[in-house]
Short mmCIF file of C-alpha atoms in Angstrom, two decimals:
data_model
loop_
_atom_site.label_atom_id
_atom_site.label_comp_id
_atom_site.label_asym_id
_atom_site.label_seq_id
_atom_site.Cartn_x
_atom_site.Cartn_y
_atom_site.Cartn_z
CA UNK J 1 13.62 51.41 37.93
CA UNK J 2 14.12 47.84 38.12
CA UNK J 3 11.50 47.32 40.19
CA UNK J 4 9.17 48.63 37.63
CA UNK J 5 11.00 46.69 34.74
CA UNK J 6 10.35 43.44 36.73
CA UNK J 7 6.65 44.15 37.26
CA UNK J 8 6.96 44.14 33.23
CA UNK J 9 8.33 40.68 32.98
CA UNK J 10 5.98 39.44 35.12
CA UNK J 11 2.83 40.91 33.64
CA UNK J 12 4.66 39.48 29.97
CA UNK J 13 5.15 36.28 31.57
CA UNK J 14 1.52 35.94 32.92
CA UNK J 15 0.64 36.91 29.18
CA UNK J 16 2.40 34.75 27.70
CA UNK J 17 1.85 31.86 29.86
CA UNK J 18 -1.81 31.83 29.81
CA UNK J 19 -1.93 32.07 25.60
CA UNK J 20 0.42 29.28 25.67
CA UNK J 21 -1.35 26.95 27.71
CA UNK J 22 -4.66 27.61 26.62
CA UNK J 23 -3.45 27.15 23.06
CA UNK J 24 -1.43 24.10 23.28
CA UNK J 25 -3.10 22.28 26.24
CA UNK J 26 -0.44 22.83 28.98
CA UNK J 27 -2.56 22.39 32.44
CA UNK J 28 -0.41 24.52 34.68
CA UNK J 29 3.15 26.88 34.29
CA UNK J 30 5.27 28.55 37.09
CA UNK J 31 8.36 30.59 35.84
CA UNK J 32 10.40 32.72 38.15
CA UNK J 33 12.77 35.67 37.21
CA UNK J 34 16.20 37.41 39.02
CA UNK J 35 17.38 40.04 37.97
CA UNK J 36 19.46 42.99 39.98
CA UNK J 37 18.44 41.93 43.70
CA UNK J 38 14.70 41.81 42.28
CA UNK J 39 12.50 38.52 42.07
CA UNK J 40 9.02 37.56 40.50
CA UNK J 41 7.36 34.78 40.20
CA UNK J 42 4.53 33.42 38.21
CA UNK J 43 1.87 30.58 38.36
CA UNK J 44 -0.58 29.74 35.81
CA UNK J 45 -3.18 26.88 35.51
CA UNK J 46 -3.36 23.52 36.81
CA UNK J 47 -1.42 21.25 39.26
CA UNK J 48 -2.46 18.05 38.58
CA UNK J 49 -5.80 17.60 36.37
CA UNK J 50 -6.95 14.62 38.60
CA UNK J 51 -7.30 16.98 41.35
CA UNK J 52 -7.60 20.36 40.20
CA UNK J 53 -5.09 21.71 42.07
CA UNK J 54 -4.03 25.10 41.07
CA UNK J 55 -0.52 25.94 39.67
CA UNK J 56 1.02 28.26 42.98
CA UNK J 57 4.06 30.24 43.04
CA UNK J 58 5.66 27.83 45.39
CA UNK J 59 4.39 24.67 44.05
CA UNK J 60 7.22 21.85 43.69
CA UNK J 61 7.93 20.21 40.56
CA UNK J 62 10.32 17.27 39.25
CA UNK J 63 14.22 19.16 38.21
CA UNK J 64 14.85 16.63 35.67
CA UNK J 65 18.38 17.09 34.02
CA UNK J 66 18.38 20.46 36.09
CA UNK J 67 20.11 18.42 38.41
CA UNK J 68 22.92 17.25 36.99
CA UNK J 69 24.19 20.84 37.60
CA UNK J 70 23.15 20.14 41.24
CA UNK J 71 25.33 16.91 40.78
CA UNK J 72 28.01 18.74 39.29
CA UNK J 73 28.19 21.27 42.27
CA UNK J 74 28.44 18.54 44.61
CA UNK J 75 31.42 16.97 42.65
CA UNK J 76 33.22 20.16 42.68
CA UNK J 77 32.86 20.63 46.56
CA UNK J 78 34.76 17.10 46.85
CA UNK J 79 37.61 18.22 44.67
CA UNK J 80 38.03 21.30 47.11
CA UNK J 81 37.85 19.24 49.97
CA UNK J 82 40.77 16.89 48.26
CA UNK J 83 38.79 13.67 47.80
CA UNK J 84 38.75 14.09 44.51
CA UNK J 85 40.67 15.07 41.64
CA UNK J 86 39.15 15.74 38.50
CA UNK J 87 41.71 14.45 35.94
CA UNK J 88 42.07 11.11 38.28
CA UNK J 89 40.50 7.79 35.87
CA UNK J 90 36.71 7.06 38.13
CA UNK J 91 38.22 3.22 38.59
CA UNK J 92 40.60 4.68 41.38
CA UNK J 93 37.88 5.66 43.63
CA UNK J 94 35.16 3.56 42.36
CA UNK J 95 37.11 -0.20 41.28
CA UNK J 96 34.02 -2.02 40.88
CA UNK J 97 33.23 0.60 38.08
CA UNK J 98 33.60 -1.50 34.52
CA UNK J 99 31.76 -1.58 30.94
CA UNK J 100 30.66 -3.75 28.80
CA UNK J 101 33.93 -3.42 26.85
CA UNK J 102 36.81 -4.88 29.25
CA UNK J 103 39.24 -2.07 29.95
CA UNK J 104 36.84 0.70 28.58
CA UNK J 105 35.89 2.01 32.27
CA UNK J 106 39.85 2.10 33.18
CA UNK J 107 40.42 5.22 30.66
CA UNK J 108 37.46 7.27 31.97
CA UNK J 109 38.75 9.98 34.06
CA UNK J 110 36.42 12.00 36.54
CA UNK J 111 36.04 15.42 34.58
CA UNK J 112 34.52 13.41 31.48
CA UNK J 113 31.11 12.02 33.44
CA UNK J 114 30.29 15.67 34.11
CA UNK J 115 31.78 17.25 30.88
CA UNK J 116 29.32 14.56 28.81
CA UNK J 117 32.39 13.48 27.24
CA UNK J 118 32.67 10.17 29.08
CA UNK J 119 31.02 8.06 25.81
CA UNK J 120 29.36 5.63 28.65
CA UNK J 121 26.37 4.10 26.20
CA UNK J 122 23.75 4.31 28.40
CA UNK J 123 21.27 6.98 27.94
CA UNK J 124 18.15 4.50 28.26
CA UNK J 125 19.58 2.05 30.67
CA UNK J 126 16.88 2.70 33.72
CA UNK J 127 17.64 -0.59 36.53
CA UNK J 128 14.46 -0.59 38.71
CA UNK J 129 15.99 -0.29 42.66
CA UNK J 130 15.65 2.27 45.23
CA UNK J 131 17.19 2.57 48.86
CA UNK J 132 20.42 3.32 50.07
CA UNK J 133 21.89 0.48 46.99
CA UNK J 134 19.96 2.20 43.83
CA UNK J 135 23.15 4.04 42.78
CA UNK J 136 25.63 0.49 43.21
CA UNK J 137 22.86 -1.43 41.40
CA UNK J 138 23.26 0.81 38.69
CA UNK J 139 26.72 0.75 38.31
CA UNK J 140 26.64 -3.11 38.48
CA UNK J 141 24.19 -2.83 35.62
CA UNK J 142 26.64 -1.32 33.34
CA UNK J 143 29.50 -3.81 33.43
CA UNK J 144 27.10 -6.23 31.69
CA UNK J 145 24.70 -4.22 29.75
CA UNK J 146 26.53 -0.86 28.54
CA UNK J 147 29.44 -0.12 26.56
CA UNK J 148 31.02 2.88 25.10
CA UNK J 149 29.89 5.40 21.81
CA UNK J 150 33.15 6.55 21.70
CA UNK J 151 36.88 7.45 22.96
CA UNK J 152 36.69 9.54 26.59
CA UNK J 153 37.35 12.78 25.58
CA UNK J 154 36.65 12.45 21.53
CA UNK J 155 33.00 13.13 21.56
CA UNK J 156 30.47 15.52 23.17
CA UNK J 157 27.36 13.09 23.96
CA UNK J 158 24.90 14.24 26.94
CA UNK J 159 24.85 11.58 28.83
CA UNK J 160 22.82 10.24 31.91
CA UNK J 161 25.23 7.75 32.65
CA UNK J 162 27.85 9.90 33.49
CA UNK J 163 26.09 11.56 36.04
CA UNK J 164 24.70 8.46 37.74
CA UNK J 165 28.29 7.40 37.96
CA UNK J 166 29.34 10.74 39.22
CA UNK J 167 26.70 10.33 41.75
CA UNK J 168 28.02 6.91 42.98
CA UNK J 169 31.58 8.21 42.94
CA UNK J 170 30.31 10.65 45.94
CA UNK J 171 28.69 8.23 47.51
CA UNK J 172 32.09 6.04 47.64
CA UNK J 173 33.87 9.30 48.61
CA UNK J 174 31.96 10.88 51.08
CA UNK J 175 30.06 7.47 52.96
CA UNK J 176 27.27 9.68 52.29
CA UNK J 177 23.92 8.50 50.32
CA UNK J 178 23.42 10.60 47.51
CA UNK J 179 20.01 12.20 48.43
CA UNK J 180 21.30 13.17 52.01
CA UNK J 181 24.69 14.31 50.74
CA UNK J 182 22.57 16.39 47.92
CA UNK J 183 20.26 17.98 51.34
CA UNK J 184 23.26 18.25 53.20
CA UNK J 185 25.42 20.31 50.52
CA UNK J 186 23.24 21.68 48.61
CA UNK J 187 20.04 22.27 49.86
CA UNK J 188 20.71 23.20 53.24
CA UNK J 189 23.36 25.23 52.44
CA UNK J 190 22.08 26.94 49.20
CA UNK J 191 18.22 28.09 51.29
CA UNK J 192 16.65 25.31 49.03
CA UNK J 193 14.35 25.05 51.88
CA UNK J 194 11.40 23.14 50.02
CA UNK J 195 13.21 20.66 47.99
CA UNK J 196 13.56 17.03 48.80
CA UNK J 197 14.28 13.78 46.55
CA UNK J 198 11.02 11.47 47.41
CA UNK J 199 7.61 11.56 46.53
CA UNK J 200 6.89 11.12 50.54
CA UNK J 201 8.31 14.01 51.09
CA UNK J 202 6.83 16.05 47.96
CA UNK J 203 3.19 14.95 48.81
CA UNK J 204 3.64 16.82 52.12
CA UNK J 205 3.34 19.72 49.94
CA UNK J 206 1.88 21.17 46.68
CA UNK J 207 3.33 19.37 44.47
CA UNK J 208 2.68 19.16 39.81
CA UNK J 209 2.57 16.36 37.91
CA UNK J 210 3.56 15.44 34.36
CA UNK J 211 0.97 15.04 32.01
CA UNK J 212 0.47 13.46 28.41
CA UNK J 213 -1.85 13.98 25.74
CA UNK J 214 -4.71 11.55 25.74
CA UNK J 215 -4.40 9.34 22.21
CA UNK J 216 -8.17 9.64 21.66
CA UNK J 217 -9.58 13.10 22.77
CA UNK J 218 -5.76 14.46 22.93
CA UNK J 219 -7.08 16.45 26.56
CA UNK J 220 -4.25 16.61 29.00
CA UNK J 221 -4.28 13.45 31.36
CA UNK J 222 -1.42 13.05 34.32
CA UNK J 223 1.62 10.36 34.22
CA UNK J 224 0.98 7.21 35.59
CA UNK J 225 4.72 7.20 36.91
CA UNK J 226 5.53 10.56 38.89
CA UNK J 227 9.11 9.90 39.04
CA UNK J 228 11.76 7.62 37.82
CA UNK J 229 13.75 5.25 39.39
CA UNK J 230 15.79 6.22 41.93
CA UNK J 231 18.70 4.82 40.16
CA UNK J 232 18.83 7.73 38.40
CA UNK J 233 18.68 10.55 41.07
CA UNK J 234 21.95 11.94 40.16
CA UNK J 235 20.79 12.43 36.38
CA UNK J 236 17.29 14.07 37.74
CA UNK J 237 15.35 11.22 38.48
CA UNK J 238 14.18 12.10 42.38
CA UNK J 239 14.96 15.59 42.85
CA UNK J 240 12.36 18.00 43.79
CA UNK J 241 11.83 21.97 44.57
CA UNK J 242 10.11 25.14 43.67
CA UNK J 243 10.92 28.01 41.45
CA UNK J 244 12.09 29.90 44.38
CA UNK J 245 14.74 27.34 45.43
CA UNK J 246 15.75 26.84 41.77
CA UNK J 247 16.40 30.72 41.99
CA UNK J 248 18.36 30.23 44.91
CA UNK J 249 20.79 27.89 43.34
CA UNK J 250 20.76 30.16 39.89
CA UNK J 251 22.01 33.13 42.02
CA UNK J 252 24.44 31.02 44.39
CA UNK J 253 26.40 30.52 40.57
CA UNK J 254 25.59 34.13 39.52
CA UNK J 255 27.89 34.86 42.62
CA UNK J 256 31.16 33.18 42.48
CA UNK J 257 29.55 30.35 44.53
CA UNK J 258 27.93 32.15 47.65
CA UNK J 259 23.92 31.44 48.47
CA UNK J 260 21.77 33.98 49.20
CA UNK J 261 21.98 33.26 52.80
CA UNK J 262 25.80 34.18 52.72
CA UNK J 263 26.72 30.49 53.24
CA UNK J 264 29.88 29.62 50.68
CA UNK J 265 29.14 26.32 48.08
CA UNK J 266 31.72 26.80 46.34
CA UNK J 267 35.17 28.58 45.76
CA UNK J 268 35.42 31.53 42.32
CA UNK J 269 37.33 28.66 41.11
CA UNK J 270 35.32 25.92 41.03
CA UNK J 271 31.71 28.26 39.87
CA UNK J 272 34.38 29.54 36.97
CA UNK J 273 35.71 26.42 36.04
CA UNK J 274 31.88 24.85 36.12
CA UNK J 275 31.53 27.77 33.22
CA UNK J 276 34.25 27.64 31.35
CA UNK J 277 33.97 25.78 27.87
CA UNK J 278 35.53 22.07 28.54
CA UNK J 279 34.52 21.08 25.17
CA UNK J 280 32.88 22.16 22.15
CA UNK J 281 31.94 20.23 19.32
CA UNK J 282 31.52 23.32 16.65
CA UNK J 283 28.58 22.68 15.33
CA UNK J 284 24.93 25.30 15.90
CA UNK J 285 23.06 21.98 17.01
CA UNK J 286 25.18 21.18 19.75
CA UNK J 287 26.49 24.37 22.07
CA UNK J 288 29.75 23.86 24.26
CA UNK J 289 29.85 22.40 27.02
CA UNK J 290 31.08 23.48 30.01
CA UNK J 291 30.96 21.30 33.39
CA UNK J 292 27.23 20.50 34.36
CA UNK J 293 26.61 23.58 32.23
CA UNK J 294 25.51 23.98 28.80
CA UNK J 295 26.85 27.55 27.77
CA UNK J 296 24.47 28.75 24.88
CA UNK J 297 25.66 31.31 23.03
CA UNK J 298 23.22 34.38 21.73
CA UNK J 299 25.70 36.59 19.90
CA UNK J 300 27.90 37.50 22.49
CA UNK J 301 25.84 36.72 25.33
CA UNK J 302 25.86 33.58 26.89
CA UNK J 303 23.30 31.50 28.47
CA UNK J 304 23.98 28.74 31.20
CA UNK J 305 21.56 26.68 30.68
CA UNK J 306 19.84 22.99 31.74
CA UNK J 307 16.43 22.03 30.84
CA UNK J 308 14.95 18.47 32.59
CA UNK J 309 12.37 16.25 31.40
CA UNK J 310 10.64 14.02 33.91
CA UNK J 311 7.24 12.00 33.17
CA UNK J 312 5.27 14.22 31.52
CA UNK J 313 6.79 17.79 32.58
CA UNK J 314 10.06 20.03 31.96
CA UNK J 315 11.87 22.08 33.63
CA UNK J 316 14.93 25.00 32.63
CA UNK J 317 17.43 26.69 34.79
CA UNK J 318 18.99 29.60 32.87
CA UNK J 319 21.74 31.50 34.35
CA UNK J 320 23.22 35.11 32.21
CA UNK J 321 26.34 35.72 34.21
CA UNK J 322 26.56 38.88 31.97
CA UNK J 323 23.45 40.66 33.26
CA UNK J 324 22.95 39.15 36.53
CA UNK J 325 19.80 37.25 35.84
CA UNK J 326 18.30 33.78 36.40
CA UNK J 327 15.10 32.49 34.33
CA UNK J 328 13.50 28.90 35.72
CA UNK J 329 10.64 27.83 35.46
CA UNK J 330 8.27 24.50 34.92
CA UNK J 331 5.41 23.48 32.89
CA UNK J 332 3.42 20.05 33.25
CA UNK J 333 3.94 19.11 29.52
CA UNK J 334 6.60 18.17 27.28
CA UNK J 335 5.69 21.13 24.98
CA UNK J 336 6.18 23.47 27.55
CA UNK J 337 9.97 23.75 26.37
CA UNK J 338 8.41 26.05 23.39
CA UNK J 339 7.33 28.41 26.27
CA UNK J 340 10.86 28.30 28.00
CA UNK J 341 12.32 29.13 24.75
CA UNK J 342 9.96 31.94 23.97
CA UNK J 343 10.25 33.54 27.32
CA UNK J 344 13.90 33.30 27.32
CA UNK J 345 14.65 34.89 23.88
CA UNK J 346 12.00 37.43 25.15
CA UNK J 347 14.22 38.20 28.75
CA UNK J 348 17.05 38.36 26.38
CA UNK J 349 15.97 40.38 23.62
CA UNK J 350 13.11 42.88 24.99
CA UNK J 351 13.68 43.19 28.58
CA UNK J 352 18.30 42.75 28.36
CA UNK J 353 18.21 44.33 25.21
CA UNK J 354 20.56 41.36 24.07
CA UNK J 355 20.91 40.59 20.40
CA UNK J 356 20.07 37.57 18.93
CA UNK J 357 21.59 37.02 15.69
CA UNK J 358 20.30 34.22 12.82
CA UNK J 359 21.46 30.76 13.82
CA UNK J 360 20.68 29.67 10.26
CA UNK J 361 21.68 32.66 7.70
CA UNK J 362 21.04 30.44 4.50
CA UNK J 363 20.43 26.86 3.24
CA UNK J 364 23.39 25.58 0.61
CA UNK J 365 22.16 23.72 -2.53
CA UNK J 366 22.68 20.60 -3.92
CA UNK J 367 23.94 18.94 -0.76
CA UNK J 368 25.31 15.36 -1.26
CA UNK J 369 22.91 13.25 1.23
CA UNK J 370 24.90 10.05 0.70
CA UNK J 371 27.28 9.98 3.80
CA UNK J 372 24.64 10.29 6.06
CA UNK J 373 21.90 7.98 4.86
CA UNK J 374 22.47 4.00 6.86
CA UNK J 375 21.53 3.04 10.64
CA UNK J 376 22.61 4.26 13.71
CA UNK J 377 22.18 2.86 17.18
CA UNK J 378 22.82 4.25 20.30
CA UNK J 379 21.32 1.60 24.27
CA UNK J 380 17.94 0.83 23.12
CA UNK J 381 17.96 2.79 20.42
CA UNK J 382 17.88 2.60 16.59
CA UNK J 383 17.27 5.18 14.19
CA UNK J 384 17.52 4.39 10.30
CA UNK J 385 18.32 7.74 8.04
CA UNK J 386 17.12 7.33 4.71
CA UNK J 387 17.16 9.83 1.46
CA UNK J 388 13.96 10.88 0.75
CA UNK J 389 13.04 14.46 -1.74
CA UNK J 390 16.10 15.86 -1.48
CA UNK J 391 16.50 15.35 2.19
CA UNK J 392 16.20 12.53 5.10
CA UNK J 393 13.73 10.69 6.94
CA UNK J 394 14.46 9.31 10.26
CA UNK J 395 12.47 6.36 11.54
CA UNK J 396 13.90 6.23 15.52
CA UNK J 397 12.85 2.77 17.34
CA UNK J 398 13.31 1.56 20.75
CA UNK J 399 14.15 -1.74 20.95
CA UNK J 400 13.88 -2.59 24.84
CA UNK J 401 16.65 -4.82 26.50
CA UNK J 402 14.26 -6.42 28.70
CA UNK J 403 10.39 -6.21 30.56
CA UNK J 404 11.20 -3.62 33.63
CA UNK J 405 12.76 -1.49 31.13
CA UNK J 406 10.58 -1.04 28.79
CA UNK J 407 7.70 -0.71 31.26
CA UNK J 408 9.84 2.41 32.91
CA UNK J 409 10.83 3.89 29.42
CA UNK J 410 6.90 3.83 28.10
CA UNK J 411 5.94 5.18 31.09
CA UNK J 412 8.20 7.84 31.41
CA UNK J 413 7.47 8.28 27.57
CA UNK J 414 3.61 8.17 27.83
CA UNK J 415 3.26 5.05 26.04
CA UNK J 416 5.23 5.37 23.12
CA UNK J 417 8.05 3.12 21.68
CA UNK J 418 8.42 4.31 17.96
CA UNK J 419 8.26 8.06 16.85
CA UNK J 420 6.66 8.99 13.42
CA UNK J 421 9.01 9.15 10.24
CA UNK J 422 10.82 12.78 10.54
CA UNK J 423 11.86 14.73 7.75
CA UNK J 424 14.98 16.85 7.86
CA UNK J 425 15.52 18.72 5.37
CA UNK J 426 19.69 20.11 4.76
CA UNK J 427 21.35 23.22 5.60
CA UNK J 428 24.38 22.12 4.99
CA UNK J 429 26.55 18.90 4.64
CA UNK J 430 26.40 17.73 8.16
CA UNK J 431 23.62 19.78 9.58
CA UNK J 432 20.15 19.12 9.13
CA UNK J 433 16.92 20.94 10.25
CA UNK J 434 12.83 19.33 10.99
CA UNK J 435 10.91 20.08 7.83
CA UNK J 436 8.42 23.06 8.29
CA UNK J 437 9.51 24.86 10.33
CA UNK J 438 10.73 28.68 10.15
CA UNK J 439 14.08 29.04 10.45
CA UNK J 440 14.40 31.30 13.22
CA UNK J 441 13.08 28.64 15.41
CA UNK J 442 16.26 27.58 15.57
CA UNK J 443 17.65 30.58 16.87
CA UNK J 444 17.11 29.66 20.55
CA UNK J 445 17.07 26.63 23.05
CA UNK J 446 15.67 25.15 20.09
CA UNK J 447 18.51 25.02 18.50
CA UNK J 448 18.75 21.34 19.57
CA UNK J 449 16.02 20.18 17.11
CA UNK J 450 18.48 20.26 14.87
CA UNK J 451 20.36 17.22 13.30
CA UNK J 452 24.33 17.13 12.85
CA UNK J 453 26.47 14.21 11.53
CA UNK J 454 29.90 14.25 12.26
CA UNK J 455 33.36 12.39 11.32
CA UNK J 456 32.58 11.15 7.92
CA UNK J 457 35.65 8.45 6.68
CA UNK J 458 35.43 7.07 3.61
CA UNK J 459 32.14 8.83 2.53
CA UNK J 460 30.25 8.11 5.40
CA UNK J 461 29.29 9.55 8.80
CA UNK J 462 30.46 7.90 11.93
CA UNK J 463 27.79 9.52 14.44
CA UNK J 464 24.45 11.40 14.06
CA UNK J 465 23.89 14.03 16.91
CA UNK J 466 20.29 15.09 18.03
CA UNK J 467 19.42 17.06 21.15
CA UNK J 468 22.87 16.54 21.86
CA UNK J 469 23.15 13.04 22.33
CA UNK J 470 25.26 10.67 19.81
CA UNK J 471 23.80 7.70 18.28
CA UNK J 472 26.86 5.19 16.10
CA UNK J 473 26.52 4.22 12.63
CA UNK J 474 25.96 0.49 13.50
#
């Protein structure tokens, strides 16, 4: 039966895939689907458009943020082995670890840089080094250019520079580089058997690339930076692999921490814990957050989840623990998240028979604006709220700290620095949703379009939240 069911998926996929990217310029998707000791895979399009390259089933692709779940695994492995301890403050196994704000660093404890609750302001910060010192150049980085959004432990803020750290912490731990402790635990032991962290190693192999819409004739045209600095492996920067190994991994945490192979990554414990909520900030913008994981709910079914960007592509790992499936897949365009999300609520709905209930039942009236309106900044990053016909407009800036950054952030960003004015219009006080748009958009991974503003004192907010991250009223 399931064998049938999955040749269903896989003809919907290849439907839905090739509408999609012929619609909304996508060159090339791959998606893969577990479920019940059955696989599929699927490969649509284009490669690379400088080439021509076709889209294959085991064609590698950038992880983006899907690592920081492979980061995450690797952390827990070190706690089992006793050489680390997550409620033990980062400074005792890292010393040269420090902020921006003396003594900040000190109170930052090892479960908050892979619970996202670690307030390190550093979400842009992206030091140009690679070799075995592109994690410690980082960290150096931070004592003099990053300091903190918030309390350790107050705030839920995604956050790259928690990972990066956590990444360095293993390094310091183990005496093992980061990308050879990541093939060492993780690949080799999961059956990730074509993944690798360098472009040497990638070009061996088919390998996509990111593209951007051309400004003039808005046709697809590739990055002109494959992959960011390796500074910022740990936080997805380097890490490469196919659908199939991505699979791998998604099944290793469907069960209790054993690969595919048989091989053990991890104890019940740890894969629980990893899934468990750590924190939750109660708001439909912003699910909870367990550790590495983001647990979306959908009624009462919920999604593990990570999605990645890298230059000019994105990538999503889903894992539903309830029905013994994993959904990952890639497409070689930012907007290929609106296929992840419609493929998704399509596994969940049509093929699980999950229910998805209305994120957004209703909008309230007469919502006082006021608290919100005022700037907020976040590293490199303004964004002014004004009121505007009865809702907001956001103008978001980047205001580079210096010349290798902002040639790293444009390029990773396709060339832009400011975003068009955005409308929001409200829901409710403190929650905000992208004019025009229908409602149920919302009702998926999309959910993190949305805009919430949280601890208002004395009539105004203290932080603005969108696609999870946390910018400060300045």
């Amino acid at each position: 039966m399931h064998t049938n069911a999955l040749r269903t998926v896989q003809a919907q996929i290849r439907e839905q895939a090739a509408a999609y990217c012929e619609s909304s310029g996508v060159p090339g998707y791959v998606a893969g689907v577990h479920h019940a000791d059955e696989q599929i895979i699927v490969a649509h399009g284009t490669a690379n458009v400088a080439t021509g390259a076709p889209m294959l089933e085991d064609t590698g692709f950038l992880f983006g943020s899907v690592t920081k779940v492979l980061t995450t695994t690797l952390v827990l492995r070190q706690v089992e082995r006793g050489l680390l301890d997550l409620d033990t403050p980062v400074v005792r196994y890292l010393p040269e670890f420090a902020l921006s704000v003396p003594g900040a660093a000190d109170k930052i404890l090892v479960r908050h840089l892979i619970s996202h609750t670690n307030g390190i302001d550093a979400d842009l910060f992206f030091p140009d080094a690679r070799g075995r010192d592109a994690l410690t150049t980082y960290v150096d980085g931070l004592a003099s250019g990053c300091g903190t959004l918030f309390e350790p432990g107050e705030q839920l803020s995604y956050s790259n520079g928690g990972m990066i750290v956590a990444g360095r912490l293993l390094e310091a731990v183990t005496g093992v580089p980061f990308p050879d402790l990541l093939q060492r635990d993780i690949y080799s032991t999961v059956g990730m058997q074509d993944s690798s962290t360098s472009a040497e190693q990638a070009i061996l192999r088919s390998t996509a690339v990111g593209h951007f819409p051309d400004p003039e004739t808005m046709a697809a045209r590739p990055t002109g930076m494959f992959m960011l600095p390796e500074t910022w492996g740990p936080a997805g920067g380097t890490p490469i692999g196919t659908v199939a190994d991505l699979l791998a991994f998604g099944r290793t945490h469907l069960a209790g921490g054993v690969s595919p192979s048989g091989a053990r990554v991890l104890s019940p414990a740890s894969t629980a814990l990893m899934q468990r909520t750590s924190h939750d900030m109660a708001t439909p913008n912003v699910p909870p957050m367990g550790l590495g994981w983001v647990r979306y709910p959908f009624g009462d079914t919920t999604v593990l989840a990570m999605s990645g960007a890298s230059p000019g592509g994105v990538a999503i790992l889903c894992v539903v623990p309830g029905h013994d499936l994993v959904f990952t897949a890639f497409g070689n365009t930012s907007g290929a998240i609106m296929l992840h999300d419609r493929i998704l609520r399509w596994l969940l709905s049509e093929h699980l028979g999950v229910r998805i209930p209305a994120l957004i039942t209703g909008r309230e009236q007469d919502v006082d604006l006021t608290p919100y309106a005022g700037t907020y900044r976040s590293d490199q990053l303004r964004i002014d709220v004004s009121i505007a016909d009865g809702g907001l407009e956001e103008r978001t800036t980047y205001e580079p700290a210096d010349e290798s950054q902002e040639r790293i952030f444009t390029r990773f960003s396709g060339g832009m620095t400011s975003a068009p004015p955005r409308r929001y219009v409200p829901i409710r006080p403190g929650l905000f949703a992208p004019a025009g748009y229908p409602v149920e958009t919302f009702d998926g991974y999309l959910r993190l379009l949305l805009v919430s503003y949280h601890d208002v004192r004395d009539g105004q907010a203290r932080f603005r939240n969108g696609g999870g991250r946390l910018t400060r009223r300045a």
